[in-house]
């Protein structure tokens, strides 16, 4: 087992030769975790945890659809662009380039996905 990707996963490096395992976080839990973390996961000042700041945060293009952006092959904190960061592209990469994936925080669904996935 080798490797760890950052906020810009590059599955093309394996050229389909190596199995790829990816864990995805429940989007709602990931959003809350990011808000209470540090840059680049949230805007400055990182110590401002007021409700009003959270409402602004979730409306900023930079922090929208982070998982879709990553699975589309883009940096997680690029401003969201629905022409580039498409669900279809993300689903295509998830289904074609990733051997197994697991959803953290949704254990039953993650286990079913692993059970239903054909072995490499």
mmCIF file of N, CA and C in Angstrom:
data_model
loop_
_atom_site.group_PDB
_atom_site.id
_atom_site.type_symbol
_atom_site.label_atom_id
_atom_site.label_comp_id
_atom_site.label_asym_id
_atom_site.label_seq_id
_atom_site.Cartn_x
_atom_site.Cartn_y
_atom_site.Cartn_z
ATOM 1 N N UNK A 1 0.869 -1.164 0.000
ATOM 2 C CA UNK A 1 0.000 0.000 0.000
ATOM 3 C C UNK A 1 0.908 1.217 0.000
ATOM 4 N N UNK A 2 0.586 2.162 -0.870
ATOM 5 C CA UNK A 2 1.450 3.319 -1.022
ATOM 6 C C UNK A 2 0.613 4.544 -1.348
ATOM 7 N N UNK A 3 1.030 5.645 -0.829
ATOM 8 C CA UNK A 3 0.490 6.918 -1.278
ATOM 9 C C UNK A 3 -0.639 7.493 -0.463
ATOM 10 N N UNK A 4 -0.757 8.773 -0.609
ATOM 11 C CA UNK A 4 -1.819 9.555 -0.005
ATOM 12 C C UNK A 4 -1.972 10.774 -0.886
ATOM 13 N N UNK A 5 -3.190 11.110 -1.214
ATOM 14 C CA UNK A 5 -3.394 12.290 -2.049
ATOM 15 C C UNK A 5 -3.862 13.449 -1.185
ATOM 16 N N UNK A 6 -3.591 14.633 -1.680
ATOM 17 C CA UNK A 6 -4.009 15.812 -0.937
ATOM 18 C C UNK A 6 -5.347 16.304 -1.473
ATOM 19 N N UNK A 7 -5.485 17.583 -1.593
ATOM 20 C CA UNK A 7 -6.749 18.168 -2.035
ATOM 21 C C UNK A 7 -6.915 18.156 -3.545
ATOM 22 N N UNK A 8 -6.037 17.491 -4.268
ATOM 23 C CA UNK A 8 -6.142 17.370 -5.720
ATOM 24 C C UNK A 8 -5.767 15.930 -6.089
ATOM 25 N N UNK A 9 -6.694 14.991 -5.891
ATOM 26 C CA UNK A 9 -6.349 13.596 -6.177
ATOM 27 C C UNK A 9 -6.041 13.377 -7.651
ATOM 28 N N UNK A 10 -4.958 12.665 -7.934
ATOM 29 C CA UNK A 10 -4.557 12.372 -9.300
ATOM 30 C C UNK A 10 -4.540 10.853 -9.486
ATOM 31 N N UNK A 11 -5.677 10.317 -9.887
ATOM 32 C CA UNK A 11 -5.793 8.883 -10.066
ATOM 33 C C UNK A 11 -5.116 8.425 -11.354
ATOM 34 N N UNK A 12 -4.800 9.364 -12.235
ATOM 35 C CA UNK A 12 -4.188 9.021 -13.514
ATOM 36 C C UNK A 12 -2.772 8.448 -13.338
ATOM 37 N N UNK A 13 -2.134 8.734 -12.196
ATOM 38 C CA UNK A 13 -0.765 8.273 -11.972
ATOM 39 C C UNK A 13 -0.644 6.757 -12.028
ATOM 40 N N UNK A 14 -1.711 6.031 -11.700
ATOM 41 C CA UNK A 14 -1.632 4.567 -11.683
ATOM 42 C C UNK A 14 -1.860 3.973 -13.066
ATOM 43 N N UNK A 15 -2.381 4.759 -13.998
ATOM 44 C CA UNK A 15 -2.679 4.288 -15.353
ATOM 45 C C UNK A 15 -3.518 3.020 -15.352
ATOM 46 N N UNK A 16 -4.356 2.861 -14.348
ATOM 47 C CA UNK A 16 -5.208 1.685 -14.265
ATOM 48 C C UNK A 16 -4.475 0.416 -13.868
ATOM 49 N N UNK A 17 -3.180 0.506 -13.587
ATOM 50 C CA UNK A 17 -2.392 -0.679 -13.247
ATOM 51 C C UNK A 17 -2.518 -1.067 -11.786
ATOM 52 N N UNK A 18 -2.763 -0.120 -10.916
ATOM 53 C CA UNK A 18 -2.827 -0.393 -9.492
ATOM 54 C C UNK A 18 -4.234 -0.157 -8.965
ATOM 55 N N UNK A 19 -4.670 -0.983 -8.034
ATOM 56 C CA UNK A 19 -5.983 -0.720 -7.434
ATOM 57 C C UNK A 19 -5.940 0.550 -6.603
ATOM 58 N N UNK A 20 -6.995 1.303 -6.638
ATOM 59 C CA UNK A 20 -7.080 2.559 -5.907
ATOM 60 C C UNK A 20 -8.215 2.465 -4.902
ATOM 61 N N UNK A 21 -7.920 2.798 -3.666
ATOM 62 C CA UNK A 21 -8.912 2.788 -2.597
ATOM 63 C C UNK A 21 -9.081 4.221 -2.114
ATOM 64 N N UNK A 22 -10.302 4.675 -2.048
ATOM 65 C CA UNK A 22 -10.581 6.049 -1.635
ATOM 66 C C UNK A 22 -11.635 6.051 -0.538
ATOM 67 N N UNK A 23 -11.414 6.843 0.479
ATOM 68 C CA UNK A 23 -12.443 7.018 1.504
ATOM 69 C C UNK A 23 -13.037 8.410 1.327
ATOM 70 N N UNK A 24 -14.327 8.461 1.343
ATOM 71 C CA UNK A 24 -15.052 9.728 1.216
ATOM 72 C C UNK A 24 -15.721 10.013 2.548
ATOM 73 N N UNK A 25 -15.760 11.270 2.912
ATOM 74 C CA UNK A 25 -16.426 11.640 4.153
ATOM 75 C C UNK A 25 -17.848 12.081 3.858
ATOM 76 N N UNK A 26 -18.720 11.825 4.813
ATOM 77 C CA UNK A 26 -20.084 12.323 4.721
ATOM 78 C C UNK A 26 -19.993 13.836 4.513
ATOM 79 N N UNK A 27 -20.599 14.359 3.438
ATOM 80 C CA UNK A 27 -20.436 15.789 3.113
ATOM 81 C C UNK A 27 -20.810 16.748 4.242
ATOM 82 N N UNK A 28 -21.876 16.455 4.977
ATOM 83 C CA UNK A 28 -22.277 17.360 6.060
ATOM 84 C C UNK A 28 -21.243 17.365 7.181
ATOM 85 N N UNK A 29 -20.754 16.195 7.535
ATOM 86 C CA UNK A 29 -19.726 16.122 8.580
ATOM 87 C C UNK A 29 -18.428 16.786 8.119
ATOM 88 N N UNK A 30 -18.094 16.603 6.845
ATOM 89 C CA UNK A 30 -16.872 17.211 6.311
ATOM 90 C C UNK A 30 -16.983 18.738 6.350
ATOM 91 N N UNK A 31 -18.147 19.255 5.998
ATOM 92 C CA UNK A 31 -18.373 20.700 6.005
ATOM 93 C C UNK A 31 -18.190 21.271 7.406
ATOM 94 N N UNK A 32 -18.803 20.651 8.403
ATOM 95 C CA UNK A 32 -18.665 21.141 9.776
ATOM 96 C C UNK A 32 -17.229 21.027 10.271
ATOM 97 N N UNK A 33 -16.585 19.908 9.965
ATOM 98 C CA UNK A 33 -15.194 19.721 10.368
ATOM 99 C C UNK A 33 -14.303 20.788 9.747
ATOM 100 N N UNK A 34 -14.502 21.067 8.478
ATOM 101 C CA UNK A 34 -13.694 22.079 7.793
ATOM 102 C C UNK A 34 -13.888 23.454 8.409
ATOM 103 N N UNK A 35 -15.136 23.782 8.745
ATOM 104 C CA UNK A 35 -15.418 25.103 9.316
ATOM 105 C C UNK A 35 -14.653 25.327 10.615
ATOM 106 N N UNK A 36 -14.474 24.277 11.401
ATOM 107 C CA UNK A 36 -13.783 24.419 12.671
ATOM 108 C C UNK A 36 -12.286 24.119 12.569
ATOM 109 N N UNK A 37 -11.776 23.941 11.347
ATOM 110 C CA UNK A 37 -10.371 23.635 11.152
ATOM 111 C C UNK A 37 -9.616 24.917 10.787
ATOM 112 N N UNK A 38 -8.595 24.838 9.944
ATOM 113 C CA UNK A 38 -7.795 26.005 9.576
ATOM 114 C C UNK A 38 -7.756 26.165 8.058
ATOM 115 N N UNK A 39 -7.067 27.201 7.591
ATOM 116 C CA UNK A 39 -6.882 27.369 6.145
ATOM 117 C C UNK A 39 -6.148 26.163 5.601
ATOM 118 N N UNK A 40 -6.404 25.696 4.414
ATOM 119 C CA UNK A 40 -7.287 26.255 3.408
ATOM 120 C C UNK A 40 -8.743 25.816 3.553
ATOM 121 N N UNK A 41 -9.043 25.075 4.615
ATOM 122 C CA UNK A 41 -10.379 24.510 4.787
ATOM 123 C C UNK A 41 -11.449 25.538 5.102
ATOM 124 N N UNK A 42 -11.038 26.706 5.497
ATOM 125 C CA UNK A 42 -12.001 27.754 5.833
ATOM 126 C C UNK A 42 -11.346 29.120 5.691
ATOM 127 N N UNK A 43 -12.142 30.173 5.578
ATOM 128 C CA UNK A 43 -11.571 31.517 5.439
ATOM 129 C C UNK A 43 -11.062 32.045 6.779
ATOM 130 N N UNK A 44 -10.278 33.100 6.695
ATOM 131 C CA UNK A 44 -9.803 33.801 7.893
ATOM 132 C C UNK A 44 -10.945 34.641 8.447
ATOM 133 N N UNK A 45 -10.954 34.989 9.701
ATOM 134 C CA UNK A 45 -10.081 34.478 10.746
ATOM 135 C C UNK A 45 -10.570 33.108 11.211
ATOM 136 N N UNK A 46 -9.675 32.198 11.426
ATOM 137 C CA UNK A 46 -10.041 30.832 11.771
ATOM 138 C C UNK A 46 -10.656 30.709 13.159
ATOM 139 N N UNK A 47 -10.542 31.729 13.971
ATOM 140 C CA UNK A 47 -11.115 31.684 15.320
ATOM 141 C C UNK A 47 -12.562 32.167 15.366
ATOM 142 N N UNK A 48 -13.098 32.626 14.245
ATOM 143 C CA UNK A 48 -14.473 33.140 14.196
ATOM 144 C C UNK A 48 -15.435 31.992 13.894
ATOM 145 N N UNK A 49 -16.130 31.508 14.926
ATOM 146 C CA UNK A 49 -17.040 30.378 14.765
ATOM 147 C C UNK A 49 -18.504 30.774 14.966
ATOM 148 N N UNK A 50 -18.823 32.025 14.659
ATOM 149 C CA UNK A 50 -20.199 32.486 14.823
ATOM 150 C C UNK A 50 -21.101 31.925 13.720
ATOM 151 N N UNK A 51 -22.388 31.795 14.023
ATOM 152 C CA UNK A 51 -23.369 31.288 13.062
ATOM 153 C C UNK A 51 -23.366 32.113 11.777
ATOM 154 N N UNK A 52 -23.299 33.425 11.892
ATOM 155 C CA UNK A 52 -23.308 34.306 10.726
ATOM 156 C C UNK A 52 -22.115 34.008 9.810
ATOM 157 N N UNK A 53 -20.977 33.720 10.401
ATOM 158 C CA UNK A 53 -19.780 33.386 9.627
ATOM 159 C C UNK A 53 -19.972 32.059 8.908
ATOM 160 N N UNK A 54 -20.597 31.097 9.587
ATOM 161 C CA UNK A 54 -20.865 29.795 8.965
ATOM 162 C C UNK A 54 -21.795 29.949 7.764
ATOM 163 N N UNK A 55 -22.819 30.767 7.896
ATOM 164 C CA UNK A 55 -23.761 31.000 6.788
ATOM 165 C C UNK A 55 -23.020 31.602 5.594
ATOM 166 N N UNK A 56 -22.150 32.581 5.833
ATOM 167 C CA UNK A 56 -21.347 33.157 4.740
ATOM 168 C C UNK A 56 -20.420 32.108 4.134
ATOM 169 N N UNK A 57 -19.812 31.305 4.993
ATOM 170 C CA UNK A 57 -18.860 30.269 4.580
ATOM 171 C C UNK A 57 -19.504 29.277 3.605
ATOM 172 N N UNK A 58 -20.678 28.785 3.937
ATOM 173 C CA UNK A 58 -21.297 27.763 3.081
ATOM 174 C C UNK A 58 -21.808 28.334 1.757
ATOM 175 N N UNK A 59 -21.867 29.654 1.646
ATOM 176 C CA UNK A 59 -22.300 30.275 0.401
ATOM 177 C C UNK A 59 -21.139 30.698 -0.495
ATOM 178 N N UNK A 60 -19.908 30.592 0.001
ATOM 179 C CA UNK A 60 -18.740 31.003 -0.778
ATOM 180 C C UNK A 60 -18.402 29.938 -1.821
ATOM 181 N N UNK A 61 -18.202 30.321 -3.087
ATOM 182 C CA UNK A 61 -17.876 29.349 -4.140
ATOM 183 C C UNK A 61 -16.644 28.494 -3.839
ATOM 184 N N UNK A 62 -15.694 29.033 -3.111
ATOM 185 C CA UNK A 62 -14.472 28.297 -2.788
ATOM 186 C C UNK A 62 -14.767 27.056 -1.947
ATOM 187 N N UNK A 63 -15.780 27.111 -1.105
ATOM 188 C CA UNK A 63 -16.053 26.017 -0.177
ATOM 189 C C UNK A 63 -17.281 25.192 -0.569
ATOM 190 N N UNK A 64 -17.768 25.390 -1.775
ATOM 191 C CA UNK A 64 -18.932 24.628 -2.253
ATOM 192 C C UNK A 64 -18.488 23.365 -2.978
ATOM 193 N N UNK A 65 -19.192 22.279 -2.747
ATOM 194 C CA UNK A 65 -19.016 21.023 -3.476
ATOM 195 C C UNK A 65 -17.570 20.560 -3.535
ATOM 196 N N UNK A 66 -16.911 20.549 -2.393
ATOM 197 C CA UNK A 66 -15.497 20.186 -2.308
ATOM 198 C C UNK A 66 -15.249 18.769 -2.832
ATOM 199 N N UNK A 67 -16.066 17.817 -2.452
ATOM 200 C CA UNK A 67 -15.865 16.432 -2.888
ATOM 201 C C UNK A 67 -16.048 16.321 -4.402
ATOM 202 N N UNK A 68 -17.033 16.999 -4.955
ATOM 203 C CA UNK A 68 -17.236 16.977 -6.413
ATOM 204 C C UNK A 68 -16.021 17.557 -7.122
ATOM 205 N N UNK A 69 -15.482 18.662 -6.597
ATOM 206 C CA UNK A 69 -14.293 19.262 -7.217
ATOM 207 C C UNK A 69 -13.111 18.295 -7.169
ATOM 208 N N UNK A 70 -12.903 17.642 -6.034
ATOM 209 C CA UNK A 70 -11.777 16.717 -5.911
ATOM 210 C C UNK A 70 -11.938 15.526 -6.857
ATOM 211 N N UNK A 71 -13.129 14.952 -6.897
ATOM 212 C CA UNK A 71 -13.354 13.798 -7.775
ATOM 213 C C UNK A 71 -13.341 14.190 -9.251
ATOM 214 N N UNK A 72 -13.559 15.465 -9.539
ATOM 215 C CA UNK A 72 -13.475 15.948 -10.922
ATOM 216 C C UNK A 72 -12.033 16.177 -11.342
ATOM 217 N N UNK A 73 -11.098 15.990 -10.401
ATOM 218 C CA UNK A 73 -9.676 16.156 -10.707
ATOM 219 C C UNK A 73 -9.164 17.561 -10.492
ATOM 220 N N UNK A 74 -9.876 18.350 -9.730
ATOM 221 C CA UNK A 74 -9.475 19.730 -9.482
ATOM 222 C C UNK A 74 -9.143 19.931 -8.014
ATOM 223 N N UNK A 75 -8.460 21.034 -7.729
ATOM 224 C CA UNK A 75 -8.122 21.380 -6.352
ATOM 225 C C UNK A 75 -9.411 21.625 -5.571
ATOM 226 N N UNK A 76 -9.457 21.101 -4.359
ATOM 227 C CA UNK A 76 -10.668 21.169 -3.547
ATOM 228 C C UNK A 76 -11.154 22.584 -3.287
ATOM 229 N N UNK A 77 -10.223 23.541 -3.202
ATOM 230 C CA UNK A 77 -10.610 24.888 -2.819
ATOM 231 C C UNK A 77 -10.528 25.893 -3.957
ATOM 232 N N UNK A 78 -10.632 25.404 -5.203
ATOM 233 C CA UNK A 78 -10.869 26.305 -6.330
ATOM 234 C C UNK A 78 -12.312 26.792 -6.226
ATOM 235 N N UNK A 79 -12.614 27.988 -6.696
ATOM 236 C CA UNK A 79 -14.021 28.407 -6.708
ATOM 237 C C UNK A 79 -14.839 27.428 -7.543
ATOM 238 N N UNK A 80 -16.009 27.074 -7.054
ATOM 239 C CA UNK A 80 -16.858 26.100 -7.735
ATOM 240 C C UNK A 80 -17.344 26.659 -9.067
ATOM 241 N N UNK A 81 -17.242 25.854 -10.113
ATOM 242 C CA UNK A 81 -17.726 26.211 -11.447
ATOM 243 C C UNK A 81 -18.494 25.007 -11.984
ATOM 244 N N UNK A 82 -19.807 25.153 -12.104
ATOM 245 C CA UNK A 82 -20.642 24.007 -12.492
ATOM 246 C C UNK A 82 -20.345 23.496 -13.901
ATOM 247 N N UNK A 83 -19.633 24.266 -14.728
ATOM 248 C CA UNK A 83 -19.254 23.787 -16.068
ATOM 249 C C UNK A 83 -18.052 22.852 -16.006
ATOM 250 N N UNK A 84 -17.213 23.007 -14.994
ATOM 251 C CA UNK A 84 -15.997 22.199 -14.858
ATOM 252 C C UNK A 84 -16.174 21.091 -13.831
ATOM 253 N N UNK A 85 -16.753 21.430 -12.704
ATOM 254 C CA UNK A 85 -16.889 20.496 -11.584
ATOM 255 C C UNK A 85 -18.258 19.831 -11.652
ATOM 256 N N UNK A 86 -18.404 18.912 -12.580
ATOM 257 C CA UNK A 86 -19.717 18.304 -12.773
ATOM 258 C C UNK A 86 -19.850 17.006 -11.988
ATOM 259 N N UNK A 87 -21.069 16.745 -11.558
ATOM 260 C CA UNK A 87 -21.353 15.497 -10.865
ATOM 261 C C UNK A 87 -21.091 14.322 -11.800
ATOM 262 N N UNK A 88 -21.408 14.473 -13.080
ATOM 263 C CA UNK A 88 -21.183 13.396 -14.045
ATOM 264 C C UNK A 88 -19.698 13.039 -14.136
ATOM 265 N N UNK A 89 -18.836 14.043 -14.177
ATOM 266 C CA UNK A 89 -17.398 13.806 -14.245
ATOM 267 C C UNK A 89 -16.907 13.138 -12.956
ATOM 268 N N UNK A 90 -17.386 13.620 -11.826
ATOM 269 C CA UNK A 90 -16.995 13.037 -10.539
ATOM 270 C C UNK A 90 -17.465 11.583 -10.448
ATOM 271 N N UNK A 91 -18.698 11.313 -10.834
ATOM 272 C CA UNK A 91 -19.205 9.934 -10.805
ATOM 273 C C UNK A 91 -18.438 9.049 -11.770
ATOM 274 N N UNK A 92 -18.089 9.573 -12.935
ATOM 275 C CA UNK A 92 -17.322 8.805 -13.908
ATOM 276 C C UNK A 92 -15.973 8.383 -13.363
ATOM 277 N N UNK A 93 -15.284 9.318 -12.719
ATOM 278 C CA UNK A 93 -13.977 8.982 -12.126
ATOM 279 C C UNK A 93 -14.148 8.022 -10.961
ATOM 280 N N UNK A 94 -15.179 8.225 -10.170
ATOM 281 C CA UNK A 94 -15.408 7.355 -9.021
ATOM 282 C C UNK A 94 -15.682 5.924 -9.471
ATOM 283 N N UNK A 95 -16.451 5.770 -10.540
ATOM 284 C CA UNK A 95 -16.825 4.438 -11.006
ATOM 285 C C UNK A 95 -15.779 3.780 -11.900
ATOM 286 N N UNK A 96 -14.971 4.552 -12.608
ATOM 287 C CA UNK A 96 -14.032 3.982 -13.572
ATOM 288 C C UNK A 96 -12.592 3.936 -13.082
ATOM 289 N N UNK A 97 -12.179 4.881 -12.247
ATOM 290 C CA UNK A 97 -10.772 4.993 -11.883
ATOM 291 C C UNK A 97 -10.468 4.576 -10.452
ATOM 292 N N UNK A 98 -11.495 4.344 -9.660
ATOM 293 C CA UNK A 98 -11.291 3.965 -8.268
ATOM 294 C C UNK A 98 -11.798 2.536 -8.082
ATOM 295 N N UNK A 99 -10.919 1.673 -7.591
ATOM 296 C CA UNK A 99 -11.275 0.269 -7.429
ATOM 297 C C UNK A 99 -12.306 0.088 -6.325
ATOM 298 N N UNK A 100 -12.041 0.658 -5.164
ATOM 299 C CA UNK A 100 -12.957 0.589 -4.024
ATOM 300 C C UNK A 100 -13.067 1.966 -3.401
ATOM 301 N N UNK A 101 -14.258 2.277 -2.898
ATOM 302 C CA UNK A 101 -14.385 3.487 -2.094
ATOM 303 C C UNK A 101 -15.284 3.212 -0.913
ATOM 304 N N UNK A 102 -15.088 3.981 0.121
ATOM 305 C CA UNK A 102 -15.787 3.814 1.388
ATOM 306 C C UNK A 102 -16.258 5.182 1.846
ATOM 307 N N UNK A 103 -17.437 5.242 2.432
ATOM 308 C CA UNK A 103 -17.963 6.516 2.925
ATOM 309 C C UNK A 103 -17.832 6.542 4.442
ATOM 310 N N UNK A 104 -16.959 7.391 4.944
ATOM 311 C CA UNK A 104 -16.744 7.531 6.383
ATOM 312 C C UNK A 104 -17.934 8.280 6.982
ATOM 313 N N UNK A 105 -18.437 7.772 8.068
ATOM 314 C CA UNK A 105 -19.588 8.402 8.720
ATOM 315 C C UNK A 105 -20.899 7.818 8.227
ATOM 316 N N UNK A 106 -20.835 6.969 7.246
ATOM 317 C CA UNK A 106 -22.028 6.278 6.729
ATOM 318 C C UNK A 106 -21.629 4.801 6.608
ATOM 319 N N UNK A 107 -21.345 4.188 7.757
ATOM 320 C CA UNK A 107 -20.725 2.872 7.792
ATOM 321 C C UNK A 107 -21.525 1.797 7.062
ATOM 322 N N UNK A 108 -22.825 1.759 7.250
ATOM 323 C CA UNK A 108 -23.620 0.716 6.596
ATOM 324 C C UNK A 108 -23.562 0.859 5.089
ATOM 325 N N UNK A 109 -23.735 2.072 4.587
ATOM 326 C CA UNK A 109 -23.663 2.293 3.138
ATOM 327 C C UNK A 109 -22.267 1.961 2.627
ATOM 328 N N UNK A 110 -21.235 2.346 3.372
ATOM 329 C CA UNK A 110 -19.861 2.051 2.973
ATOM 330 C C UNK A 110 -19.595 0.568 2.916
ATOM 331 N N UNK A 111 -20.089 -0.178 3.883
ATOM 332 C CA UNK A 111 -19.888 -1.623 3.896
ATOM 333 C C UNK A 111 -20.628 -2.282 2.737
ATOM 334 N N UNK A 112 -21.829 -1.823 2.439
ATOM 335 C CA UNK A 112 -22.568 -2.376 1.302
ATOM 336 C C UNK A 112 -21.845 -2.094 -0.008
ATOM 337 N N UNK A 113 -21.296 -0.901 -0.158
ATOM 338 C CA UNK A 113 -20.553 -0.573 -1.371
ATOM 339 C C UNK A 113 -19.332 -1.468 -1.526
ATOM 340 N N UNK A 114 -18.615 -1.712 -0.427
ATOM 341 C CA UNK A 114 -17.456 -2.602 -0.490
ATOM 342 C C UNK A 114 -17.900 -4.027 -0.835
ATOM 343 N N UNK A 115 -18.993 -4.475 -0.268
ATOM 344 C CA UNK A 115 -19.492 -5.825 -0.518
ATOM 345 C C UNK A 115 -19.904 -5.996 -1.979
ATOM 346 N N UNK A 116 -20.515 -4.967 -2.550
ATOM 347 C CA UNK A 116 -21.025 -5.041 -3.920
ATOM 348 C C UNK A 116 -19.967 -4.782 -4.982
ATOM 349 N N UNK A 117 -18.806 -4.262 -4.582
ATOM 350 C CA UNK A 117 -17.758 -3.927 -5.539
ATOM 351 C C UNK A 117 -17.012 -5.180 -5.936
ATOM 352 N N UNK A 118 -16.823 -5.361 -7.237
ATOM 353 C CA UNK A 118 -16.083 -6.516 -7.723
ATOM 354 C C UNK A 118 -14.618 -6.398 -7.317
ATOM 355 N N UNK A 119 -13.986 -7.502 -6.932
ATOM 356 C CA UNK A 119 -12.562 -7.426 -6.606
ATOM 357 C C UNK A 119 -11.731 -7.134 -7.829
ATOM 358 N N UNK A 120 -10.596 -6.485 -7.624
ATOM 359 C CA UNK A 120 -9.734 -6.167 -8.755
ATOM 360 C C UNK A 120 -9.034 -7.423 -9.145
#
